[in-house]
Short mmCIF file of C-alpha atoms in Angstrom, two decimals:
data_model
loop_
_atom_site.label_atom_id
_atom_site.label_comp_id
_atom_site.label_asym_id
_atom_site.label_seq_id
_atom_site.Cartn_x
_atom_site.Cartn_y
_atom_site.Cartn_z
CA MET A 1 107.27 91.06 29.28
CA GLU A 2 104.59 92.95 31.13
CA THR A 3 101.69 91.09 29.55
CA GLY A 4 101.68 88.23 32.02
CA SER A 5 101.13 90.30 35.12
CA ARG A 6 98.95 93.00 33.63
CA THR A 7 96.22 91.17 31.73
CA ALA A 8 95.12 89.08 34.66
CA ALA A 9 95.16 91.91 37.17
CA GLY A 10 92.33 93.70 35.40
CA LYS A 11 89.73 90.95 35.53
CA GLU A 12 89.89 89.67 39.06
CA MET A 13 86.61 89.14 40.84
CA LEU A 14 88.15 89.10 44.25
CA LYS A 15 91.03 91.40 44.99
CA LEU A 16 93.20 90.07 47.78
CA ASP A 17 95.94 91.86 49.58
CA PRO A 18 99.39 90.49 48.63
CA ARG A 19 99.97 89.70 52.30
CA THR A 20 96.95 87.40 52.25
CA LYS A 21 98.23 85.75 49.12
CA LEU A 22 101.57 85.11 50.78
CA ALA A 23 99.82 83.61 53.82
CA ILE A 24 97.84 81.30 51.54
CA LEU A 25 100.95 80.30 49.62
CA ILE A 26 102.93 79.46 52.77
CA THR A 27 100.07 77.54 54.40
CA VAL A 28 99.28 75.47 51.32
CA GLY A 29 102.99 74.86 50.72
CA ILE A 30 103.65 73.60 54.23
CA ILE A 31 100.52 71.49 54.58
CA MET A 32 100.72 69.87 51.16
CA MET A 33 104.45 69.19 51.33
CA SER A 34 104.62 67.61 54.75
CA GLY A 35 101.05 66.66 55.67
CA LYS A 36 100.19 63.13 56.72
CA LEU A 37 97.55 60.98 55.10
CA THR A 38 95.55 60.14 58.18
CA GLY A 39 93.16 61.81 60.59
CA ILE A 40 92.83 65.54 60.89
CA GLU A 41 95.80 66.27 58.62
CA TYR A 42 94.15 64.47 55.73
CA ILE A 43 91.11 66.73 56.13
CA LEU A 44 93.42 69.74 56.08
CA ARG A 45 94.98 68.41 52.89
CA LEU A 46 91.54 68.11 51.33
CA ILE A 47 90.79 71.71 52.26
CA CYS A 48 94.10 72.85 50.83
CA THR A 49 93.32 71.05 47.59
CA CYS A 50 90.25 73.26 47.18
CA VAL A 51 92.29 76.45 47.53
CA PRO A 52 93.92 76.43 44.07
CA PHE A 53 90.50 75.82 42.52
CA LEU A 54 88.96 78.85 44.26
CA LEU A 55 91.94 81.03 43.42
CA LEU A 56 91.75 80.11 39.74
CA ILE A 57 88.00 80.77 39.73
CA SER A 58 88.66 84.20 41.21
CA VAL A 59 90.80 85.15 38.21
CA LYS A 60 88.14 83.71 35.90
CA LEU A 61 90.13 80.80 34.51
CA TYR A 62 87.22 78.37 34.74
CA LYS A 63 88.51 75.65 32.45
CA THR A 64 91.95 75.48 34.05
CA ALA A 65 90.32 75.56 37.46
CA VAL A 66 88.06 72.57 36.80
CA ILE A 67 90.76 70.47 35.13
CA SER A 68 93.34 71.10 37.83
CA ALA A 69 90.80 70.52 40.59
CA LEU A 70 89.83 67.16 39.08
CA ILE A 71 93.44 66.04 38.81
CA LEU A 72 94.35 67.23 42.31
CA PHE A 73 91.31 65.65 43.94
CA ALA A 74 91.90 62.38 42.11
CA THR A 75 95.46 62.20 43.39
CA VAL A 76 94.61 63.21 46.95
CA LEU A 77 91.74 60.73 47.16
CA CYS A 78 94.02 58.12 45.63
CA GLU A 79 96.54 58.78 48.39
CA GLY A 80 93.89 58.47 51.05
CA PHE A 81 92.04 55.38 49.91
CA VAL A 82 94.00 53.43 47.31
CA ILE A 83 97.50 53.51 48.77
CA PRO A 84 96.70 51.89 52.14
CA ASN A 85 95.10 49.00 50.26
CA THR A 86 97.90 48.18 47.85
CA LYS A 87 101.26 46.58 48.42
CA GLY A 88 104.72 46.23 46.96
CA ILE A 89 105.85 47.80 43.74
CA LEU A 90 102.34 48.91 42.75
CA ASN A 91 102.06 50.84 46.00
CA LEU A 92 105.39 52.53 45.34
CA MET A 93 104.41 53.48 41.79
CA ILE A 94 101.09 55.06 42.79
CA MET A 95 102.77 56.65 45.76
CA ILE A 96 105.40 58.37 43.64
CA ILE A 97 103.07 59.56 40.88
CA CYS A 98 100.36 60.82 43.23
CA GLY A 99 102.96 62.16 45.60
CA VAL A 100 104.64 64.37 43.05
CA ILE A 101 101.33 65.78 41.79
CA SER A 102 99.59 66.30 45.12
CA ARG A 103 102.62 67.68 46.92
CA PHE A 104 103.94 70.07 44.30
CA GLY A 105 100.76 70.77 42.33
CA PRO A 106 98.75 72.97 44.71
CA GLY A 107 101.79 74.97 45.77
CA TYR A 108 102.75 75.46 42.15
CA ILE A 109 99.27 76.68 41.19
CA CYS A 110 99.11 79.04 44.18
CA GLY A 111 102.55 80.39 43.32
CA TRP A 112 101.49 80.87 39.72
CA TYR A 113 98.38 82.70 40.89
CA VAL A 114 100.39 85.01 43.14
CA VAL A 115 102.82 85.87 40.35
CA ARG A 116 99.99 86.30 37.88
CA SER A 117 97.71 88.49 39.97
CA THR A 118 100.18 90.70 41.84
CA SER A 119 101.81 93.59 40.06
CA VAL A 120 105.42 94.29 40.91
CA SER A 121 104.47 97.66 42.34
CA GLU A 122 101.99 96.08 44.76
CA PHE A 123 104.53 93.51 45.82
CA VAL A 124 107.26 96.05 46.52
CA THR A 125 104.87 98.31 48.43
CA VAL A 126 103.69 95.48 50.64
CA MET A 127 107.20 94.25 51.34
CA GLU A 128 108.11 97.80 52.30
CA ARG A 129 105.19 97.94 54.71
CA MET A 130 106.33 94.73 56.31
CA HIS A 131 109.77 96.37 56.76
CA PHE A 132 111.72 93.99 54.61
CA PRO A 133 115.08 95.52 53.64
CA ASN A 134 115.45 96.70 50.05
CA ILE A 135 118.32 94.36 49.54
CA ILE A 136 115.91 91.39 49.70
CA THR A 137 112.82 93.05 48.23
CA ILE A 138 114.30 94.18 44.94
CA PRO A 139 115.85 90.85 43.93
CA MET A 140 112.65 89.05 44.91
CA SER A 141 110.43 91.34 42.89
CA VAL A 142 112.73 90.89 39.92
CA MET A 143 112.43 87.14 40.37
CA PHE A 144 108.66 87.24 40.48
CA ARG A 145 108.61 89.14 37.27
CA TYR A 146 111.18 86.94 35.67
CA PHE A 147 109.49 83.55 36.17
CA PRO A 148 106.80 84.07 33.48
CA THR A 149 109.42 85.52 31.15
CA LEU A 150 111.57 82.46 31.64
CA LYS A 151 108.72 80.25 30.53
CA GLU A 152 108.09 82.38 27.45
CA GLU A 153 111.77 82.30 26.57
CA TYR A 154 111.84 78.53 26.94
CA LEU A 155 108.80 78.10 24.68
CA SER A 156 110.22 80.29 21.95
CA ILE A 157 113.57 78.51 22.11
CA ARG A 158 111.76 75.21 21.73
CA ASP A 159 109.85 76.58 18.76
CA ALA A 160 113.02 77.83 17.15
CA MET A 161 114.62 74.44 17.63
CA LYS A 162 111.65 72.68 16.08
CA MET A 163 111.71 75.02 13.12
CA ARG A 164 115.31 74.11 12.40
CA GLU A 165 114.66 70.45 13.24
CA ILE A 166 117.10 70.30 16.12
CA GLY A 167 116.33 68.51 19.32
CA GLN A 168 114.29 65.50 18.28
CA SER A 169 117.09 63.03 17.90
CA ILE A 170 119.77 64.18 20.30
CA LYS A 171 121.24 61.24 22.14
CA ASN A 172 123.47 63.11 24.56
CA PRO A 173 121.42 64.84 27.28
CA PHE A 174 124.21 67.35 27.88
CA THR A 175 124.00 68.54 24.28
CA TYR A 176 120.26 69.01 24.65
CA ILE A 177 120.68 70.93 27.89
CA GLU A 178 123.36 73.07 26.29
CA TYR A 179 121.03 73.89 23.42
CA ILE A 180 118.31 74.99 25.83
CA LEU A 181 120.35 76.58 28.57
CA VAL A 182 122.79 78.65 26.55
CA PRO A 183 120.15 80.74 24.72
CA ILE A 184 118.28 81.17 28.00
CA MET A 185 121.44 82.36 29.70
CA MET A 186 122.14 84.74 26.82
CA SER A 187 118.70 86.30 27.03
CA THR A 188 118.90 86.35 30.83
CA SER A 189 121.97 88.51 30.91
CA GLN A 190 120.42 90.72 28.24
CA ILE A 191 117.23 91.10 30.29
CA ALA A 192 119.28 91.90 33.38
CA ASN A 193 120.88 94.81 31.52
CA ASP A 194 117.53 96.03 30.21
CA LEU A 195 115.92 95.89 33.61
CA SER A 196 118.71 97.84 35.29
CA ALA A 197 118.40 100.52 32.65
CA ALA A 198 114.62 100.61 33.11
CA SER A 199 114.84 100.80 36.89
CA LEU A 200 117.36 103.63 36.70
CA THR A 201 114.92 105.53 34.51
CA LYS A 202 112.24 104.96 37.11
CA GLY A 203 114.53 106.41 39.74
CA LEU A 204 114.94 103.29 41.84
CA GLY A 205 118.58 104.13 42.40
CA ALA A 206 117.88 107.59 43.75
CA GLY A 207 117.89 106.44 47.35
CA ARG A 208 114.76 108.41 48.27
CA LYS A 209 111.63 106.98 49.81
CA ARG A 210 109.46 105.30 47.21
CA THR A 211 105.96 106.59 46.47
CA HIS A 212 103.21 104.55 44.87
CA ILE A 213 99.75 104.89 43.40
CA CYS A 214 98.46 101.35 43.75
CA SER A 215 95.81 100.93 46.40
CA ILE A 216 96.87 98.42 49.03
CA GLY A 217 94.84 97.69 52.07
CA MET A 218 93.49 94.86 54.14
CA THR A 219 89.78 94.31 53.74
CA CYS A 220 87.38 92.20 55.78
CA ILE A 221 87.94 89.19 53.51
CA ASP A 222 91.69 89.45 53.96
CA TYR A 223 91.41 89.31 57.74
CA ILE A 224 89.07 86.32 57.58
CA LEU A 225 91.34 84.44 55.19
CA ILE A 226 94.50 85.15 57.19
CA ALA A 227 92.75 84.01 60.36
CA ALA A 228 91.62 80.83 58.59
CA MET A 229 95.15 80.12 57.36
CA ALA A 230 96.62 80.73 60.81
CA ALA A 231 94.01 78.43 62.34
CA MET A 232 94.87 75.71 59.83
CA LEU A 233 98.57 75.99 60.59
CA VAL A 234 97.90 75.85 64.32
CA ILE A 235 95.76 72.73 63.91
CA PHE A 236 98.42 71.26 61.65
CA PHE A 237 101.27 71.73 64.09
CA VAL A 238 99.47 71.08 67.36
CA PHE A 239 97.59 67.90 66.48
CA MET B 1 136.61 97.06 43.70
CA LYS B 2 133.24 98.49 44.62
CA THR B 3 131.76 97.62 47.97
CA LYS B 4 128.36 99.26 47.86
CA PHE B 5 125.25 97.63 46.51
CA GLU B 6 123.83 99.27 43.43
CA ILE B 7 120.43 98.68 41.88
CA LYS B 8 122.12 96.92 38.99
CA ASP B 9 123.66 94.37 41.35
CA LEU B 10 120.35 93.68 43.04
CA ILE B 11 118.70 93.04 39.68
CA THR B 12 121.53 90.72 38.67
CA VAL B 13 121.07 88.86 41.95
CA GLY B 14 117.32 88.52 41.41
CA ILE B 15 117.39 87.36 37.86
CA PHE B 16 120.19 84.83 38.21
CA THR B 17 118.82 83.48 41.46
CA ALA B 18 115.55 82.87 39.59
CA LEU B 19 117.33 80.97 36.84
CA TYR B 20 119.41 78.96 39.31
CA PHE B 21 116.37 78.17 41.42
CA VAL B 22 114.32 76.96 38.47
CA VAL B 23 117.07 74.63 37.25
CA THR B 24 117.60 73.25 40.76
CA PHE B 25 113.90 72.85 41.36
CA ILE B 26 113.39 70.86 38.17
CA VAL B 27 116.23 68.53 39.11
CA ALA B 28 114.97 68.30 42.71
CA CYS B 29 111.57 67.07 41.52
CA ILE B 30 113.35 63.95 40.27
CA GLY B 31 114.53 63.49 43.85
CA PHE B 32 111.10 62.26 44.81
CA ILE B 33 111.96 58.80 43.51
CA PRO B 34 113.87 57.21 46.41
CA ILE B 35 117.03 56.12 44.59
CA PHE B 36 117.45 59.49 42.93
CA MET B 37 117.02 61.23 46.25
CA ALA B 38 120.32 59.76 47.35
CA PHE B 39 122.09 61.04 44.26
CA MET B 40 120.32 64.37 43.98
CA PRO B 41 123.24 66.26 45.60
CA LEU B 42 125.42 64.93 42.81
CA ILE B 43 123.09 65.48 39.85
CA GLY B 44 121.64 68.82 40.92
CA PRO B 45 124.83 70.88 41.04
CA ILE B 46 126.05 69.46 37.72
CA PHE B 47 123.17 71.09 35.86
CA ALA B 48 122.77 74.09 38.12
CA GLY B 49 126.50 74.81 37.92
CA ILE B 50 126.19 76.13 34.37
CA PRO B 51 123.99 79.17 35.13
CA LEU B 52 125.79 79.55 38.46
CA MET B 53 129.11 80.12 36.70
CA LEU B 54 127.59 82.84 34.54
CA TYR B 55 126.24 84.43 37.71
CA PHE B 56 129.62 84.25 39.45
CA SER B 57 131.22 85.94 36.47
CA LYS B 58 128.92 88.89 37.14
CA VAL B 59 129.44 89.01 40.90
CA LYS B 60 131.73 91.88 41.63
CA HIS B 61 131.60 92.47 45.37
CA PHE B 62 130.94 91.02 48.77
CA GLY B 63 127.35 90.26 49.76
CA MET B 64 125.66 89.33 46.49
CA VAL B 65 126.02 85.57 46.94
CA THR B 66 124.75 85.86 50.52
CA VAL B 67 121.59 87.57 49.30
CA THR B 68 121.14 84.72 46.81
CA GLY B 69 121.49 82.25 49.68
CA ILE B 70 118.92 84.06 51.80
CA ILE B 71 116.41 84.23 48.96
CA ILE B 72 116.81 80.53 48.15
CA ALA B 73 116.30 79.75 51.83
CA ILE B 74 113.09 81.80 51.95
CA LEU B 75 111.73 80.14 48.80
CA MET B 76 112.63 76.69 50.08
CA PHE B 77 111.00 77.44 53.41
CA ILE B 78 107.81 78.58 51.69
CA THR B 79 107.69 75.38 49.68
CA GLY B 80 107.69 73.37 52.89
CA HIS B 81 111.25 72.54 53.92
CA PRO B 82 112.18 72.58 57.62
CA TYR B 83 114.05 75.51 59.20
CA PRO B 84 117.67 74.15 59.14
CA ILE B 85 117.64 75.15 55.48
CA PHE B 86 118.36 78.74 56.57
CA ILE B 87 121.56 77.73 58.36
CA PHE B 88 122.79 75.70 55.42
CA CYS B 89 121.93 78.22 52.71
CA ILE B 90 123.48 81.17 54.46
CA GLY B 91 126.47 79.14 55.63
CA ALA B 92 127.22 77.81 52.15
CA ALA B 93 126.73 81.27 50.65
CA LEU B 94 129.18 82.82 53.13
CA ILE B 95 131.85 80.20 52.44
CA THR B 96 131.41 80.80 48.71
CA GLU B 97 131.65 84.51 49.31
CA PHE B 98 135.08 84.12 50.91
CA VAL B 99 136.26 81.78 48.17
CA LEU B 100 135.26 84.23 45.46
CA ARG B 101 136.85 87.07 47.39
CA ALA B 102 140.10 85.15 47.61
CA GLY B 103 140.07 85.05 43.81
CA LYS B 104 139.30 88.79 43.62
CA TYR B 105 136.03 87.97 41.78
CA SER B 106 137.83 87.33 38.52
CA SER B 107 139.59 83.99 38.81
CA ILE B 108 137.84 81.12 37.05
CA LYS B 109 139.52 78.59 39.33
CA HIS B 110 137.97 80.22 42.37
CA CYS B 111 134.59 80.34 40.64
CA VAL B 112 134.72 76.56 40.14
CA ILE B 113 135.59 76.04 43.81
CA GLY B 114 132.83 78.48 44.70
CA SER B 115 130.38 76.48 42.64
CA ALA B 116 131.35 73.41 44.69
CA THR B 117 130.98 75.14 48.06
CA PHE B 118 127.74 76.86 47.11
CA SER B 119 126.19 73.48 46.29
CA LEU B 120 126.52 72.56 49.97
CA TRP B 121 123.21 74.32 50.65
CA LEU B 122 121.50 71.26 49.14
CA LEU B 123 122.38 69.44 52.36
CA GLY B 124 119.81 71.61 54.08
CA MET B 125 117.16 69.83 52.02
CA VAL B 126 118.20 66.38 53.18
CA ILE B 127 119.31 67.13 56.75
CA ALA B 128 115.96 65.85 58.03
CA PHE B 129 117.02 62.31 57.12
CA PHE B 130 119.98 62.35 59.47
CA PHE B 131 121.18 62.78 63.04
CA GLY B 132 118.76 64.06 65.65
CA PHE B 133 116.03 64.68 63.12
CA ARG B 134 116.04 61.16 61.73
CA GLU B 135 113.73 59.21 64.04
CA ALA B 136 111.06 61.88 64.33
CA TYR B 137 111.14 62.65 60.63
CA PHE B 138 110.73 59.07 59.49
CA ALA B 139 108.00 58.53 62.05
CA SER B 140 106.10 61.47 60.55
CA LEU B 141 106.75 60.17 57.05
CA VAL B 142 105.16 56.78 57.72
CA ASP B 143 101.74 58.37 57.89
CA GLY B 144 102.37 60.68 54.98
CA TYR B 145 104.06 58.42 52.49
CA GLY B 146 103.34 54.87 53.62
CA GLN B 147 105.62 52.27 55.20
CA GLU B 148 107.01 50.91 51.92
CA TYR B 149 108.29 54.27 50.79
CA VAL B 150 109.83 55.02 54.16
CA ASP B 151 111.59 51.65 54.27
CA LYS B 152 113.06 52.32 50.85
CA MET B 153 114.15 55.80 51.90
CA GLN B 154 115.63 54.54 55.14
CA SER B 155 117.63 51.87 53.38
CA TYR B 156 119.11 54.45 51.01
CA THR B 157 120.07 56.89 53.74
CA PRO B 158 122.23 55.40 56.48
CA THR B 159 124.15 57.98 58.52
CA TRP B 160 127.38 57.63 56.55
CA MET B 161 125.33 58.73 53.56
CA PHE B 162 125.34 62.27 54.91
CA PHE B 163 129.10 62.48 54.60
CA ALA B 164 128.91 60.86 51.19
CA MET B 165 126.42 63.57 50.27
CA ILE B 166 128.83 66.30 51.34
CA LEU B 167 131.34 64.72 49.00
CA MET B 168 128.72 64.40 46.25
CA CYS B 169 127.83 68.08 46.57
CA LEU B 170 131.47 69.08 46.24
CA VAL B 171 132.15 66.73 43.33
CA GLY B 172 128.89 67.64 41.57
CA GLY B 173 129.56 71.33 42.12
CA THR B 174 133.06 71.02 40.71
CA ILE B 175 131.86 69.13 37.64
CA GLY B 176 129.09 71.68 37.16
CA GLY B 177 131.57 74.50 37.59
CA LEU B 178 133.98 73.07 35.04
CA LEU B 179 131.10 72.43 32.64
CA GLY B 180 129.90 75.98 33.18
CA ALA B 181 133.38 77.35 32.61
CA ARG B 182 133.54 75.45 29.32
CA VAL B 183 130.13 76.71 28.22
CA LEU B 184 131.12 80.26 29.12
CA LYS B 185 134.33 79.96 27.16
CA LYS B 186 132.64 78.38 24.16
CA HIS B 187 129.62 80.68 23.89
CA PHE B 188 129.97 83.81 25.95
CA LYS B 189 133.62 84.80 25.61
CA LYS B 190 133.34 84.62 21.84
CA ALA B 191 130.20 86.73 21.80
CA GLY B 192 131.94 89.22 24.07
CA MET B 193 129.28 89.03 26.74
CA ILE B 194 131.53 88.72 29.76
#
């Protein structure tokens, strides 16, 4: 379960503070979800489309970076230049397809990057520094760690179903969902038990102040990036 | 009945909120197509109700569902939903909390009702279409999504739709809850996991 977060952390070119990553995630999320397609906001959207590309490059996933950048740019340009010139049902079709990709895509990639490149320890330490209460921090860190696991679980369940030739010809969607969801729920409650045992061993329940060995600190780049994100949000909301 | 939060509870909250959120998010993506948007409050809770029931069966004291509500609100806010989502998430979570408490955290009937009331947070996602937000929101959408899309959206969401959506949430949540209860009985009770 650890593999997802650990392998990527070692080979980053650019090490960002988790606070910076959160700022990027929020900015890209807000601008891509609710940005307009005209004027200054369209330029902001174009800038935000570059962000996932740069983030993926920084964890050395060149191929993924190029492919996703091509798709995202195609959809955003499509929104800007094709949609105003089409009408009727065609307009609606392009609108929906491009809309789903360009609005959820960048946020999804940024979120994936944050989960992938931040270790749980870093995340908890930073949340502690920002004075979030434990009651929110611990569930959230568990969530962050659980998302990649969920995907792995889903893939292995799908494999298992293929192996036994279930799932190709199911007519009733509820049966299909039951076949997927029930094993996931089973493993989820198992993982919950395992994690509580593990965290007890690590002394999370001791009620003392937590110590850590990961190095967290804002560097020059962090300040520049946070300032840039804040500036973008200000431009976004004021104009 | 315990009242204090333990680490185990917090982990349960985290992991089941993650599962619930993923299921809801996948269904919500379908909501981008205008006609489905109107029925999203009905479809969403039906699917999401299944993991939610398993979660409720593990909730043992006051406060856990509220934390789930707060976390969902934060995640929704990060992914670009307007601020009323906080009011709806926390409100729905608190109502659910009292419903579950009335059933002493062990009655299946109360869990089903709780599943219905918890689904009400979905209204926070669509509140922008209604009431005081309506005009300004659609005006901002015209630039973002194009006139055709907005016209479609507007025609699917007259004001009475909001009240219909409340009903849809409750009905969808109940169906989801009953479905979840059946799944739990069929798979989890037998395996001795509850």
